[in-house]
Every structure is written in C-alpha cells, then in structure tokens.
Amino acid sequence: MTTPIAEGSSTVAANHVLVLNSGSSSVKYQLLDMSDRSRLAVGLVERIGEETSRLVHTPLAGSDAESRERIGPIADHEAALKAAAEELAADGLGLDSPALAAIGHRVVHGGLRFTEPVVIDDEVLKEIERLVPVAPLHNPANIVGIRTAQALRPDLPQVAVFDTAFHTTMPEYAARYAIDVETADAHRIRRYGFHGTSHAYVSRKAAELLGRTPEEVNVIVLHLGNGASASAVAGGRCVETSMGLTPLEGLVMGTRSGDIDPAVTFHLKRVAGMSTDEIDVLLNKKSGLVGLCGDNDMREIRRRIDEGDERAALAFDIYVHRLKKYIGAYSAVLGRVDAVVFTAGVGENSAPVREAAIAGLEEFGLAVDADLNAARSGAPRLISPDHARVAVAVVPTDEELEIAVQTFALIGQAHN
Ligand code: AMP
C-alpha cells in the first residue's frame, strides 16, 4: 500500500511513517519505512523544560548508525519536535520529505469511544481532551504532541493509536468495578486497560509462532516492563486485562504497587495524615519493586539476590507471586490456554522471572525448558519443552512498529 506523490517529474512513494510517543517531559520518536518495515531513525528528547534537556538521535538508514547527542535547554514540546525534525533533516529525512506519509501518535487513553486508530481531526482532538479527567497524567502530553506535529505539518495525516483500544472488547462483567453504577457511570469509572498496542502485537505474533491464526488460539500475554500488565486474549480478542481505570491496577511493577485493598488509601489519609497527591505519588512512584527493595531494575535485583540480599529476594518473590496469581486467574477465565507469552524489558530478558513464574504450574500444563529459557535471542521463541501441553514463549514487543503499521493501514484505506 503506497501513496504516490508527484515530485517534479518523478514520483516518490510516500512510505515513511513518523511515530511519536509524547510523555509529560519527553518525546520518543521513530521513523519507519513501511515498504520493508525498517527503521530509518530513532530518537529521544528527555527532560523537556529543564536546563539539561537531552536529545539522542540515531540514524539507522546508513551503515554507520552513530548516535548524535545534544544537551541544553529545550523549552517545550514544540521545541523538542523541532529539534527532532532538524536531526531528521540532517539525514535527509526532514518533516518536509515527500516520502513522509503520516505521523502516528501513541495516545494513552481513548476511553470507550476509540476502539480503533483514527485519523485526527478537530472532533477527535476534542474527544481526547474530554478524556483528560480519566487520564490526567498521560493524555495532556499526547495532545501537546499532536498539536505541535499538526502545526509543523498541517497538510499531513496524523493518526491516533490508543493504548486502550485493544481492551475495548472486554465483556462488561470484566470491565465494570463492583461499585454503585450511577457513580461509576457519572465519572466514567471502569476498567480500561493499557499497553493495548503491545498486547495486540504480541498476541498476534504468538499465534504466528504457533503456526496458527489469532482466531484459533487463546493466549495469556505478560507485558513486564517498568510498567507491567497481563491480558487474556481469546481468539484474537482481549477478554481481560490487569490494568484498570489507570495503569496502577494489577501486577507489581517497577514503581507501582499494582493491586492493593483500596482501604489502604483511606487509612493513609486518616491515620498517616497523607494528602491525596502524596498517596498518588506513593502508589505510582514509590511502590512496586522500588518501594519493596529500593531498586526497580530487575538486573540489579537479581545481582543483589546473588549476593544474599534478603530485601531484594522478598521483592522478587512478591513480584513473581502476583504474576502466578494472574496466570492462574487468566487460565480460569480462558478455560483453554494455548500459550503464555512473556514480553517487554523484564519479560524478554529475565530468565529467572520466567522460570519462577511458571515453576509449579505443571498441573496447568505449563513448564519451562531450562536451556531454551537461558538462551538469549531477539526473536520470538518457545521456551517450553516439546511435550508441554501449553506453549510458553518469549515474544519481543514492538509498539512503535505496531503504531506505524496501524497508521499506514489507516491512511492507505483513506487514500484508496
Ligand atoms: P521496559 O519498560 O519494557 O523498557 O522495561 C524496562 C525494565 O526491563 C527495566 O526496568 C529492567 O527491570 C528490565 N530489564 C531490561 N533489561 C533487562 C535484562 N537484561 N535483564 C533483566 N531485566 C531487564
């Protein structure tokens, strides 16, 4: 699917998609060539608004993929995107390139309205703004990213790909909290789920690895990064996921608590005298692995465990125990499980986490082969023994590629 653009006497195929992931103080970007799905450049602008902003740009199209770095104040998202555009232009891939077909934006919260990616127009942008009360930490930065990109290339299709979209197929009984219905509906309180782009991509790739179509398989995906979430995917449709109204619910994460008794928050307010904002910071930034042992990097935690550190060992056990509970729960939800799939930073790289999470689940048909689990590879792979009833797999996630694929497919449809 290519969009031909006439440039002088020649025709340039507009095959490139720029993917933007705008956070509150950072912008990550990747430029992809959709004719072969290769990456042309990747970059990150961080600490936006500080004196020590940092841009790292890595061109990947040529043979010498040497990163370029800029350190110095980058005032806002507009300046960040302009700086990124300058770096791309230095490689001959600027935002004015006729090869650029569209910009795909990661948007965290699409509510119930956005079940698919959409081309962004004023009405879509208004709806993303209306969702700010349920995603106060994420959607505002995504909106700034969209507005800035629109200002730089007003003529170019901009597409929003939502983290929540894949989970909108969850049945009502999985998506609703058991609280007063009127209160919940008045404030749009329900379980939305996040990391949907990753769960969609990884569950599809897992089916491919099993030599089946997504419709034929039931899969449990464990996205274990600094943020972590599980999903149960039945025949290609998400039926349950561990994150809820916000990304705080569910698994133990790098800095988030995951599931706790909600009364802990009242207790912290009434007895410990903490403010709502302080509790928010405690549960989102100072909990999870970092709260339990002071480190959120699984490599460091494993190193400490090897040195006999008991706090690190307990943090690891709590992390794995929660994972195991979700594998059991989602096995029950799905009835039949064809594969349990590990992805993201921890899931792709930590053999000890995979081994510990699956240990003792033989009755569920689950087992891990020690050699396959220990082998390092960037490719999707099985780590269960041949005879295992349920496959255990590692599938590297690629949210940027998935955003680019969805963006390109959508604008291809729009042009056809
Ligand atoms: P992500 O959010 O997917 O980028 O994952 C980041 C997390 O992955 C880090 O905080 C580490 O805990 C973990 N991680 C990255 N590389 C490794 C590794 N080689 N071994 C174990 N954990 C890793």
GROMACS .gro file of C-alpha atoms and ligand atoms in nm:
model
  439
    1MET     CA    1   0.000   0.000   0.000
    2THR     CA    2   0.183   0.310  -0.114
    3THR     CA    3   0.067   0.663  -0.161
    4PRO     CA    4   0.234   0.806  -0.469
    5ILE     CA    5   0.323   1.171  -0.453
    6ALA     CA    6   0.433   1.360  -0.762
    7GLU     CA    7   0.757   1.548  -0.704
    8GLY     CA    8   0.866   1.741  -1.010
    9SER     CA    9   0.889   1.495  -1.293
   10SER     CA   10   0.948   1.190  -1.071
   11THR     CA   11   0.709   1.011  -0.840
   12VAL     CA   12   0.815   0.947  -0.482
   13ALA     CA   13   0.636   0.673  -0.293
   14ALA     CA   14   0.523   0.814   0.042
   15ASN     CA   15   0.612   0.512   0.252
   16HIS     CA   16   0.752   0.667   0.566
   17VAL     CA   17   0.568   0.695   0.895
   18LEU     CA   18   0.692   0.901   1.189
   19VAL     CA   19   0.580   0.756   1.522
   20LEU     CA   20   0.561   0.996   1.817
   21ASN     CA   21   0.525   0.898   2.179
   22SER     CA   22   0.491   1.217   2.381
   23GLY     CA   23   0.523   1.196   2.759
   24SER     CA   24   0.497   1.475   3.013
   25SER     CA   25   0.866   1.567   2.985
   26SER     CA   26   0.985   1.353   2.696
   27VAL     CA   27   0.922   1.273   2.332
   28LYS     CA   28   1.028   0.942   2.178
   29TYR     CA   29   1.022   0.914   1.802
   30GLN     CA   30   1.093   0.662   1.531
   31LEU     CA   31   1.086   0.699   1.156
   32LEU     CA   32   0.993   0.379   0.974
   33ASP     CA   33   0.995   0.282   0.609
   34MET     CA   34   0.678   0.081   0.562
   35SER     CA   35   0.787  -0.071   0.232
   36ASP     CA   36   1.007  -0.310   0.431
   37ARG     CA   37   0.913  -0.207   0.789
   38SER     CA   38   1.271  -0.099   0.856
   39ARG     CA   39   1.369   0.176   1.096
   40LEU     CA   40   1.532   0.480   0.942
   41ALA     CA   41   1.594   0.669   1.265
   42VAL     CA   42   1.511   0.653   1.634
   43GLY     CA   43   1.537   0.930   1.890
   44LEU     CA   44   1.450   1.054   2.233
   45VAL     CA   45   1.417   1.402   2.378
   46GLU     CA   46   1.407   1.397   2.755
   47ARG     CA   47   1.395   1.644   3.044
   48ILE     CA   48   1.194   1.889   2.830
   49GLY     CA   49   1.157   2.222   3.011
   50GLU     CA   50   1.480   2.179   3.209
   51GLU     CA   51   1.824   2.333   3.161
   52THR     CA   52   1.972   1.992   3.089
   53SER     CA   53   1.732   1.866   2.823
   54ARG     CA   54   1.889   1.588   2.618
   55LEU     CA   55   1.824   1.475   2.264
   56VAL     CA   56   1.970   1.150   2.138
   57HIS     CA   57   1.919   1.078   1.770
   58THR     CA   58   2.031   0.758   1.599
   59PRO     CA   59   2.015   0.738   1.220
   60LEU     CA   60   1.974   0.376   1.112
   61ALA     CA   61   1.940   0.405   0.736
   62GLY     CA   62   2.313   0.418   0.655
   63SER     CA   63   2.579   0.173   0.756
   64ASP     CA   64   2.725   0.388   1.036
   65ALA     CA   65   2.447   0.415   1.290
   66GLU     CA   66   2.624   0.655   1.521
   67SER     CA   67   2.409   0.842   1.773
   68ARG     CA   68   2.418   1.219   1.796
   69GLU     CA   69   2.353   1.389   2.128
   70ARG     CA   70   2.252   1.745   2.219
   71ILE     CA   71   2.242   1.867   2.576
   72GLY     CA   72   2.094   2.206   2.663
   73PRO     CA   73   1.761   2.369   2.735
   74ILE     CA   74   1.468   2.258   2.521
   75ALA     CA   75   1.180   2.469   2.648
   76ASP     CA   76   0.871   2.274   2.544
   77HIS     CA   77   0.729   2.002   2.320
   78GLU     CA   78   0.728   2.232   2.021
   79ALA     CA   79   1.100   2.298   2.059
   80ALA     CA   80   1.156   1.925   2.117
   81LEU     CA   81   0.979   1.826   1.800
   82LYS     CA   82   1.155   2.098   1.604
   83ALA     CA   83   1.491   1.974   1.733
   84ALA     CA   84   1.399   1.617   1.636
   85ALA     CA   85   1.289   1.740   1.292
   86GLU     CA   86   1.626   1.914   1.248
   87GLU     CA   87   1.809   1.592   1.327
   88LEU     CA   88   1.592   1.401   1.080
   89ALA     CA   89   1.651   1.674   0.820
   90ALA     CA   90   2.028   1.639   0.868
   91ASP     CA   91   1.984   1.278   0.748
   92GLY     CA   92   1.774   1.397   0.452
   93LEU     CA   93   1.457   1.276   0.625
   94GLY     CA   94   1.303   1.602   0.747
   95LEU     CA   95   0.934   1.653   0.811
   96ASP     CA   96   0.905   1.817   0.467
   97SER     CA   97   1.020   1.496   0.297
   98PRO     CA   98   0.778   1.386   0.023
   99ALA     CA   99   0.834   1.028   0.143
  100LEU     CA  100   0.661   1.104   0.473
  101ALA     CA  101   0.307   0.964   0.452
  102ALA     CA  102   0.176   1.026   0.802
  103ILE     CA  103   0.254   1.079   1.168
  104GLY     CA  104   0.127   0.815   1.411
  105HIS     CA  105   0.075   0.925   1.770
  106ARG     CA  106   0.060   0.698   2.071
  107VAL     CA  107  -0.237   0.818   2.273
  108VAL     CA  108  -0.275   0.656   2.612
  109HIS     CA  109  -0.647   0.690   2.678
  110GLY     CA  110  -0.915   0.650   2.414
  111GLY     CA  111  -1.200   0.576   2.655
  112LEU     CA  112  -1.485   0.368   2.517
  113ARG     CA  113  -1.521   0.574   2.203
  114PHE     CA  114  -1.196   0.480   2.028
  115THR     CA  115  -1.190   0.110   1.957
  116GLU     CA  116  -0.963   0.154   1.653
  117PRO     CA  117  -0.696   0.401   1.540
  118VAL     CA  118  -0.838   0.720   1.389
  119VAL     CA  119  -0.722   1.000   1.164
  120ILE     CA  120  -0.710   1.304   1.390
  121ASP     CA  121  -0.944   1.593   1.316
  122ASP     CA  122  -1.078   1.868   1.544
  123GLU     CA  123  -1.356   1.648   1.673
  124VAL     CA  124  -1.119   1.361   1.758
  125LEU     CA  125  -0.885   1.601   1.935
  126LYS     CA  126  -1.177   1.738   2.140
  127GLU     CA  127  -1.272   1.385   2.244
  128ILE     CA  128  -0.913   1.308   2.351
  129GLU     CA  129  -0.929   1.631   2.555
  130ARG     CA  130  -1.259   1.521   2.712
  131LEU     CA  131  -1.077   1.212   2.838
  132VAL     CA  132  -0.817   1.415   3.032
  133PRO     CA  133  -1.004   1.372   3.365
  134VAL     CA  134  -0.961   0.992   3.341
  135ALA     CA  135  -0.601   1.016   3.214
  136PRO     CA  136  -0.462   1.334   3.373
  137LEU     CA  137  -0.102   1.213   3.364
  138HIS     CA  138  -0.094   1.098   3.003
  139ASN     CA  139  -0.345   1.250   2.762
  140PRO     CA  140  -0.234   1.615   2.808
  141ALA     CA  141   0.119   1.532   2.685
  142ASN     CA  142  -0.021   1.332   2.393
  143ILE     CA  143  -0.241   1.631   2.298
  144VAL     CA  144   0.056   1.868   2.304
  145GLY     CA  145   0.246   1.626   2.079
  146ILE     CA  146  -0.042   1.613   1.831
  147ARG     CA  147  -0.091   1.990   1.823
  148THR     CA  148   0.279   2.051   1.774
  149ALA     CA  149   0.304   1.797   1.490
  150GLN     CA  150  -0.006   1.947   1.327
  151ALA     CA  151   0.150   2.293   1.342
  152LEU     CA  152   0.468   2.166   1.177
  153ARG     CA  153   0.290   1.969   0.901
  154PRO     CA  154  -0.076   2.083   0.881
  155ASP     CA  155  -0.127   1.903   0.549
  156LEU     CA  156  -0.011   1.560   0.670
  157PRO     CA  157  -0.249   1.291   0.803
  158GLN     CA  158  -0.200   1.246   1.177
  159VAL     CA  159  -0.327   0.925   1.329
  160ALA     CA  160  -0.401   0.844   1.694
  161VAL     CA  161  -0.334   0.488   1.808
  162PHE     CA  162  -0.479   0.425   2.153
  163ASP     CA  163  -0.331   0.216   2.435
  164THR     CA  164  -0.682   0.129   2.549
  165ALA     CA  165  -0.829   0.027   2.211
  166PHE     CA  166  -0.737  -0.343   2.218
  167HIS     CA  167  -0.914  -0.381   2.554
  168THR     CA  168  -1.248  -0.236   2.446
  169THR     CA  169  -1.360  -0.591   2.357
  170MET     CA  170  -1.359  -0.687   2.727
  171PRO     CA  171  -1.702  -0.807   2.833
  172GLU     CA  172  -1.897  -0.573   3.059
  173TYR     CA  173  -1.861  -0.811   3.356
  174ALA     CA  174  -1.481  -0.782   3.328
  175ALA     CA  175  -1.471  -0.409   3.264
  176ARG     CA  176  -1.703  -0.296   3.545
  177TYR     CA  177  -1.595  -0.244   3.903
  178ALA     CA  178  -1.849  -0.367   4.156
  179ILE     CA  179  -1.935  -0.018   4.277
  180ASP     CA  180  -2.250   0.192   4.256
  181VAL     CA  181  -2.340   0.202   3.888
  182GLU     CA  182  -2.462   0.564   3.881
  183THR     CA  183  -2.145   0.694   4.046
  184ALA     CA  184  -1.928   0.485   3.817
  185ASP     CA  185  -2.107   0.600   3.504
  186ALA     CA  186  -2.119   0.965   3.606
  187HIS     CA  187  -1.739   0.968   3.633
  188ARG     CA  188  -1.661   0.711   3.361
  189ILE     CA  189  -1.507   0.482   3.622
  190ARG     CA  190  -1.441   0.138   3.474
  191ARG     CA  191  -1.152  -0.085   3.376
  192TYR     CA  192  -0.998   0.038   3.050
  193GLY     CA  193  -0.659  -0.138   3.046
  194PHE     CA  194  -0.338  -0.010   2.889
  195HIS     CA  195  -0.038  -0.136   2.687
  196GLY     CA  196  -0.303  -0.246   2.436
  197THR     CA  197  -0.081  -0.190   2.132
  198SER     CA  198   0.176  -0.427   2.281
  199HIS     CA  199  -0.082  -0.690   2.385
  200ALA     CA  200  -0.233  -0.682   2.035
  201TYR     CA  201   0.103  -0.714   1.860
  202VAL     CA  202   0.243  -0.981   2.091
  203SER     CA  203  -0.071  -1.199   2.094
  204ARG     CA  204  -0.076  -1.193   1.712
  205LYS     CA  205   0.295  -1.277   1.691
  206ALA     CA  206   0.246  -1.561   1.941
  207ALA     CA  207  -0.022  -1.714   1.719
  208GLU     CA  208   0.220  -1.685   1.426
  209LEU     CA  209   0.488  -1.860   1.632
  210LEU     CA  210   0.244  -2.146   1.699
  211GLY     CA  211   0.168  -2.165   1.327
  212ARG     CA  212  -0.197  -2.071   1.385
  213THR     CA  213  -0.421  -1.774   1.319
  214PRO     CA  214  -0.504  -1.536   1.608
  215GLU     CA  215  -0.867  -1.657   1.589
  216GLU     CA  216  -0.756  -2.013   1.667
  217VAL     CA  217  -0.566  -1.951   1.989
  218ASN     CA  218  -0.614  -1.841   2.348
  219VAL     CA  219  -0.315  -1.657   2.486
  220ILE     CA  220  -0.206  -1.503   2.816
  221VAL     CA  221   0.029  -1.210   2.749
  222LEU     CA  222   0.254  -1.088   3.028
  223HIS     CA  223   0.391  -0.744   2.938
  224LEU     CA  224   0.659  -0.700   3.203
  225GLY     CA  225   0.841  -0.370   3.160
  226ASN     CA  226   0.883  -0.093   3.413
  227GLY     CA  227   0.504  -0.075   3.383
  228ALA     CA  228   0.355  -0.424   3.373
  229SER     CA  229   0.024  -0.575   3.271
  230ALA     CA  230  -0.130  -0.910   3.185
  231SER     CA  231  -0.403  -0.982   2.937
  232ALA     CA  232  -0.619  -1.279   2.844
  233VAL     CA  233  -0.676  -1.291   2.469
  234ALA     CA  234  -0.935  -1.536   2.334
  235GLY     CA  235  -0.935  -1.589   1.958
  236GLY     CA  236  -0.762  -1.256   1.897
  237ARG     CA  237  -0.994  -1.055   2.125
  238CYS     CA  238  -0.897  -0.924   2.466
  239VAL     CA  239  -1.133  -1.060   2.732
  240GLU     CA  240  -0.950  -0.948   3.047
  241THR     CA  241  -0.656  -0.729   3.141
  242SER     CA  242  -0.490  -0.636   3.467
  243MET     CA  243  -0.472  -0.255   3.446
  244GLY     CA  244  -0.789  -0.067   3.522
  245LEU     CA  245  -0.914   0.291   3.529
  246THR     CA  246  -0.545   0.385   3.541
  247PRO     CA  247  -0.223   0.187   3.491
  248LEU     CA  248  -0.196   0.141   3.870
  249GLU     CA  249  -0.404  -0.177   3.900
  250GLY     CA  250  -0.276  -0.531   3.861
  251LEU     CA  251   0.078  -0.667   3.863
  252VAL     CA  252   0.364  -0.548   4.083
  253MET     CA  253   0.558  -0.300   3.866
  254GLY     CA  254   0.886  -0.111   3.877
  255THR     CA  255   0.744   0.173   4.086
  256ARG     CA  256   0.367   0.098   4.107
  257SER     CA  257   0.201  -0.116   4.370
  258GLY     CA  258  -0.047  -0.290   4.144
  259ASP     CA  259  -0.343  -0.442   4.331
  260ILE     CA  260  -0.398  -0.329   4.688
  261ASP     CA  261  -0.702  -0.307   4.915
  262PRO     CA  262  -0.849   0.037   4.828
  263ALA     CA  263  -0.898   0.093   5.201
  264VAL     CA  264  -0.520   0.135   5.228
  265THR     CA  265  -0.571   0.478   5.073
  266PHE     CA  266  -0.833   0.583   5.334
  267HIS     CA  267  -0.603   0.454   5.603
  268LEU     CA  268  -0.308   0.654   5.473
  269LYS     CA  269  -0.527   0.963   5.469
  270ARG     CA  270  -0.696   0.920   5.806
  271VAL     CA  271  -0.421   0.759   6.008
  272ALA     CA  272  -0.097   0.864   5.838
  273GLY     CA  273  -0.229   1.213   5.750
  274MET     CA  274  -0.115   1.190   5.388
  275SER     CA  275  -0.274   1.405   5.117
  276THR     CA  276  -0.435   1.258   4.805
  277ASP     CA  277  -0.139   1.376   4.598
  278GLU     CA  278   0.110   1.221   4.838
  279ILE     CA  279  -0.074   0.889   4.822
  280ASP     CA  280  -0.081   0.913   4.444
  281VAL     CA  281   0.298   0.958   4.438
  282LEU     CA  282   0.347   0.678   4.694
  283LEU     CA  283   0.148   0.423   4.496
  284ASN     CA  284   0.263   0.525   4.146
  285LYS     CA  285   0.625   0.624   4.204
  286LYS     CA  286   0.748   0.483   4.535
  287SER     CA  287   0.590   0.140   4.543
  288GLY     CA  288   0.632  -0.182   4.346
  289LEU     CA  289   0.987  -0.315   4.329
  290VAL     CA  290   1.141   0.023   4.415
  291GLY     CA  291   0.923   0.054   4.724
  292LEU     CA  292   0.996  -0.301   4.832
  293CYS     CA  293   1.374  -0.303   4.790
  294GLY     CA  294   1.494   0.035   4.659
  295ASP     CA  295   1.563  -0.088   4.304
  296ASN     CA  296   1.327  -0.119   4.009
  297ASP     CA  297   1.574  -0.269   3.764
  298MET     CA  298   1.540  -0.646   3.758
  299ARG     CA  299   1.909  -0.686   3.667
  300GLU     CA  300   2.012  -0.505   3.984
  301ILE     CA  301   1.762  -0.701   4.193
  302ARG     CA  302   1.899  -1.032   4.062
  303ARG     CA  303   2.256  -0.914   4.132
  304ARG     CA  304   2.161  -0.831   4.490
  305ILE     CA  305   1.986  -1.166   4.533
  306ASP     CA  306   2.303  -1.341   4.416
  307GLU     CA  307   2.487  -1.154   4.692
  308GLY     CA  308   2.238  -1.280   4.951
  309ASP     CA  309   2.028  -0.961   4.987
  310GLU     CA  310   1.703  -1.058   5.162
  311ARG     CA  311   1.503  -0.747   5.078
  312ALA     CA  312   1.574  -0.797   4.709
  313ALA     CA  313   1.479  -1.165   4.740
  314LEU     CA  314   1.147  -1.078   4.906
  315ALA     CA  315   1.070  -0.815   4.640
  316PHE     CA  316   1.136  -1.076   4.370
  317ASP     CA  317   0.912  -1.330   4.544
  318ILE     CA  318   0.626  -1.078   4.578
  319TYR     CA  319   0.662  -0.984   4.211
  320VAL     CA  320   0.654  -1.346   4.096
  321HIS     CA  321   0.374  -1.447   4.333
  322ARG     CA  322   0.147  -1.180   4.182
  323LEU     CA  323   0.236  -1.295   3.830
  324LYS     CA  324   0.149  -1.652   3.920
  325LYS     CA  325  -0.188  -1.546   4.061
  326TYR     CA  326  -0.269  -1.374   3.733
  327ILE     CA  327  -0.159  -1.672   3.523
  328GLY     CA  328  -0.391  -1.892   3.731
  329ALA     CA  329  -0.680  -1.646   3.717
  330TYR     CA  330  -0.649  -1.592   3.343
  331SER     CA  331  -0.624  -1.968   3.282
  332ALA     CA  332  -0.961  -1.996   3.455
  333VAL     CA  333  -1.103  -1.704   3.254
  334LEU     CA  334  -0.989  -1.855   2.924
  335GLY     CA  335  -1.071  -2.218   3.002
  336ARG     CA  336  -0.820  -2.341   2.746
  337VAL     CA  337  -0.479  -2.177   2.719
  338ASP     CA  338  -0.256  -2.234   2.415
  339ALA     CA  339   0.032  -2.009   2.517
  340VAL     CA  340   0.169  -1.796   2.797
  341VAL     CA  341   0.381  -1.523   2.643
  342PHE     CA  342   0.644  -1.304   2.808
  343THR     CA  343   0.731  -0.964   2.664
  344ALA     CA  344   0.886  -0.619   2.740
  345GLY     CA  345   1.209  -0.541   2.929
  346VAL     CA  346   1.174  -0.794   3.211
  347GLY     CA  347   0.968  -1.049   3.017
  348GLU     CA  348   1.211  -1.059   2.725
  349ASN     CA  349   1.530  -1.055   2.926
  350SER     CA  350   1.485  -1.207   3.270
  351ALA     CA  351   1.511  -1.587   3.256
  352PRO     CA  352   1.481  -1.610   3.638
  353VAL     CA  353   1.146  -1.425   3.636
  354ARG     CA  354   1.009  -1.652   3.361
  355GLU     CA  355   1.135  -1.964   3.536
  356ALA     CA  356   0.993  -1.863   3.876
  357ALA     CA  357   0.657  -1.751   3.735
  358ILE     CA  358   0.599  -2.085   3.561
  359ALA     CA  359   0.752  -2.308   3.833
  360GLY     CA  360   0.495  -2.533   4.000
  361LEU     CA  361   0.231  -2.485   3.730
  362GLU     CA  362   0.279  -2.832   3.575
  363GLU     CA  363  -0.083  -2.917   3.662
  364PHE     CA  364  -0.181  -2.631   3.428
  365GLY     CA  365   0.026  -2.794   3.152
  366LEU     CA  366   0.295  -2.530   3.192
  367ALA     CA  367   0.669  -2.588   3.202
  368VAL     CA  368   0.990  -2.412   3.101
  369ASP     CA  369   1.292  -2.580   2.943
  370ALA     CA  370   1.598  -2.451   3.132
  371ASP     CA  371   1.825  -2.435   2.824
  372LEU     CA  372   1.569  -2.270   2.598
  373ASN     CA  373   1.487  -2.023   2.875
  374ALA     CA  374   1.853  -1.934   2.928
  375ALA     CA  375   1.931  -1.883   2.557
  376ARG     CA  376   1.937  -1.516   2.457
  377SER     CA  377   1.774  -1.403   2.134
  378GLY     CA  378   1.589  -1.104   1.993
  379ALA     CA  379   1.350  -1.329   1.801
  380PRO     CA  380   1.013  -1.471   1.906
  381ARG     CA  381   1.080  -1.814   2.053
  382LEU     CA  382   0.934  -2.104   2.250
  383ILE     CA  383   1.087  -2.181   2.589
  384SER     CA  384   0.860  -2.473   2.685
  385PRO     CA  385   0.969  -2.835   2.637
  386ASP     CA  386   0.842  -3.017   2.327
  387HIS     CA  387   0.587  -3.225   2.514
  388ALA     CA  388   0.428  -2.934   2.705
  389ARG     CA  389   0.050  -2.903   2.668
  390VAL     CA  390   0.068  -2.524   2.682
  391ALA     CA  391   0.340  -2.330   2.497
  392VAL     CA  392   0.548  -2.081   2.692
  393ALA     CA  393   0.700  -1.819   2.466
  394VAL     CA  394   0.910  -1.503   2.461
  395VAL     CA  395   0.795  -1.252   2.201
  396PRO     CA  396   0.976  -0.915   2.184
  397THR     CA  397   0.722  -0.638   2.172
  398ASP     CA  398   0.738  -0.354   1.919
  399GLU     CA  399   0.482  -0.088   1.998
  400GLU     CA  400   0.632   0.163   1.754
  401LEU     CA  401   0.614  -0.079   1.462
  402GLU     CA  402   0.255  -0.166   1.553
  403ILE     CA  403   0.163   0.207   1.568
  404ALA     CA  404   0.331   0.260   1.229
  405VAL     CA  405   0.155  -0.043   1.076
  406GLN     CA  406  -0.185   0.071   1.206
  407THR     CA  407  -0.122   0.430   1.094
  408PHE     CA  408  -0.013   0.328   0.747
  409ALA     CA  409  -0.303   0.085   0.706
  410LEU     CA  410  -0.549   0.355   0.807
  411ILE     CA  411  -0.421   0.623   0.574
  412GLY     CA  412  -0.391   0.364   0.298
  413GLN     CA  413  -0.763   0.299   0.342
  414ALA     CA  414  -0.832   0.671   0.349
  415HIS     CA  415  -0.650   0.715   0.017
  416ASN     CA  416  -0.800   0.416  -0.159
  417AMP     P1  417   1.061  -0.154   2.951
  417AMP     O1  418   0.968  -0.066   3.031
  417AMP     O2  419   0.990  -0.256   2.869
  417AMP     O3  420   1.164  -0.078   2.873
  417AMP     O4  421   1.143  -0.240   3.059
  417AMP     C1  422   1.238  -0.180   3.144
  417AMP     C2  423   1.278  -0.278   3.252
  417AMP     O5  424   1.324  -0.400   3.194
  417AMP     C3  425   1.394  -0.231   3.338
  417AMP     O6  426   1.349  -0.153   3.445
  417AMP     C4  427   1.453  -0.363   3.390
  417AMP     O7  428   1.389  -0.401   3.509
  417AMP     C5  429   1.415  -0.464   3.283
  417AMP     N1  430   1.529  -0.512   3.205
  417AMP     C6  431   1.586  -0.456   3.097
  417AMP     N2  432   1.689  -0.530   3.053
  417AMP     C7  433   1.698  -0.637   3.136
  417AMP     C8  434   1.784  -0.751   3.144
  417AMP     N3  435   1.884  -0.771   3.056
  417AMP     N4  436   1.761  -0.840   3.243
  417AMP     C9  437   1.659  -0.822   3.330
  417AMP     N5  438   1.577  -0.717   3.329
  417AMP    C10  439   1.594  -0.626   3.233
   0.00000   0.00000   0.00000
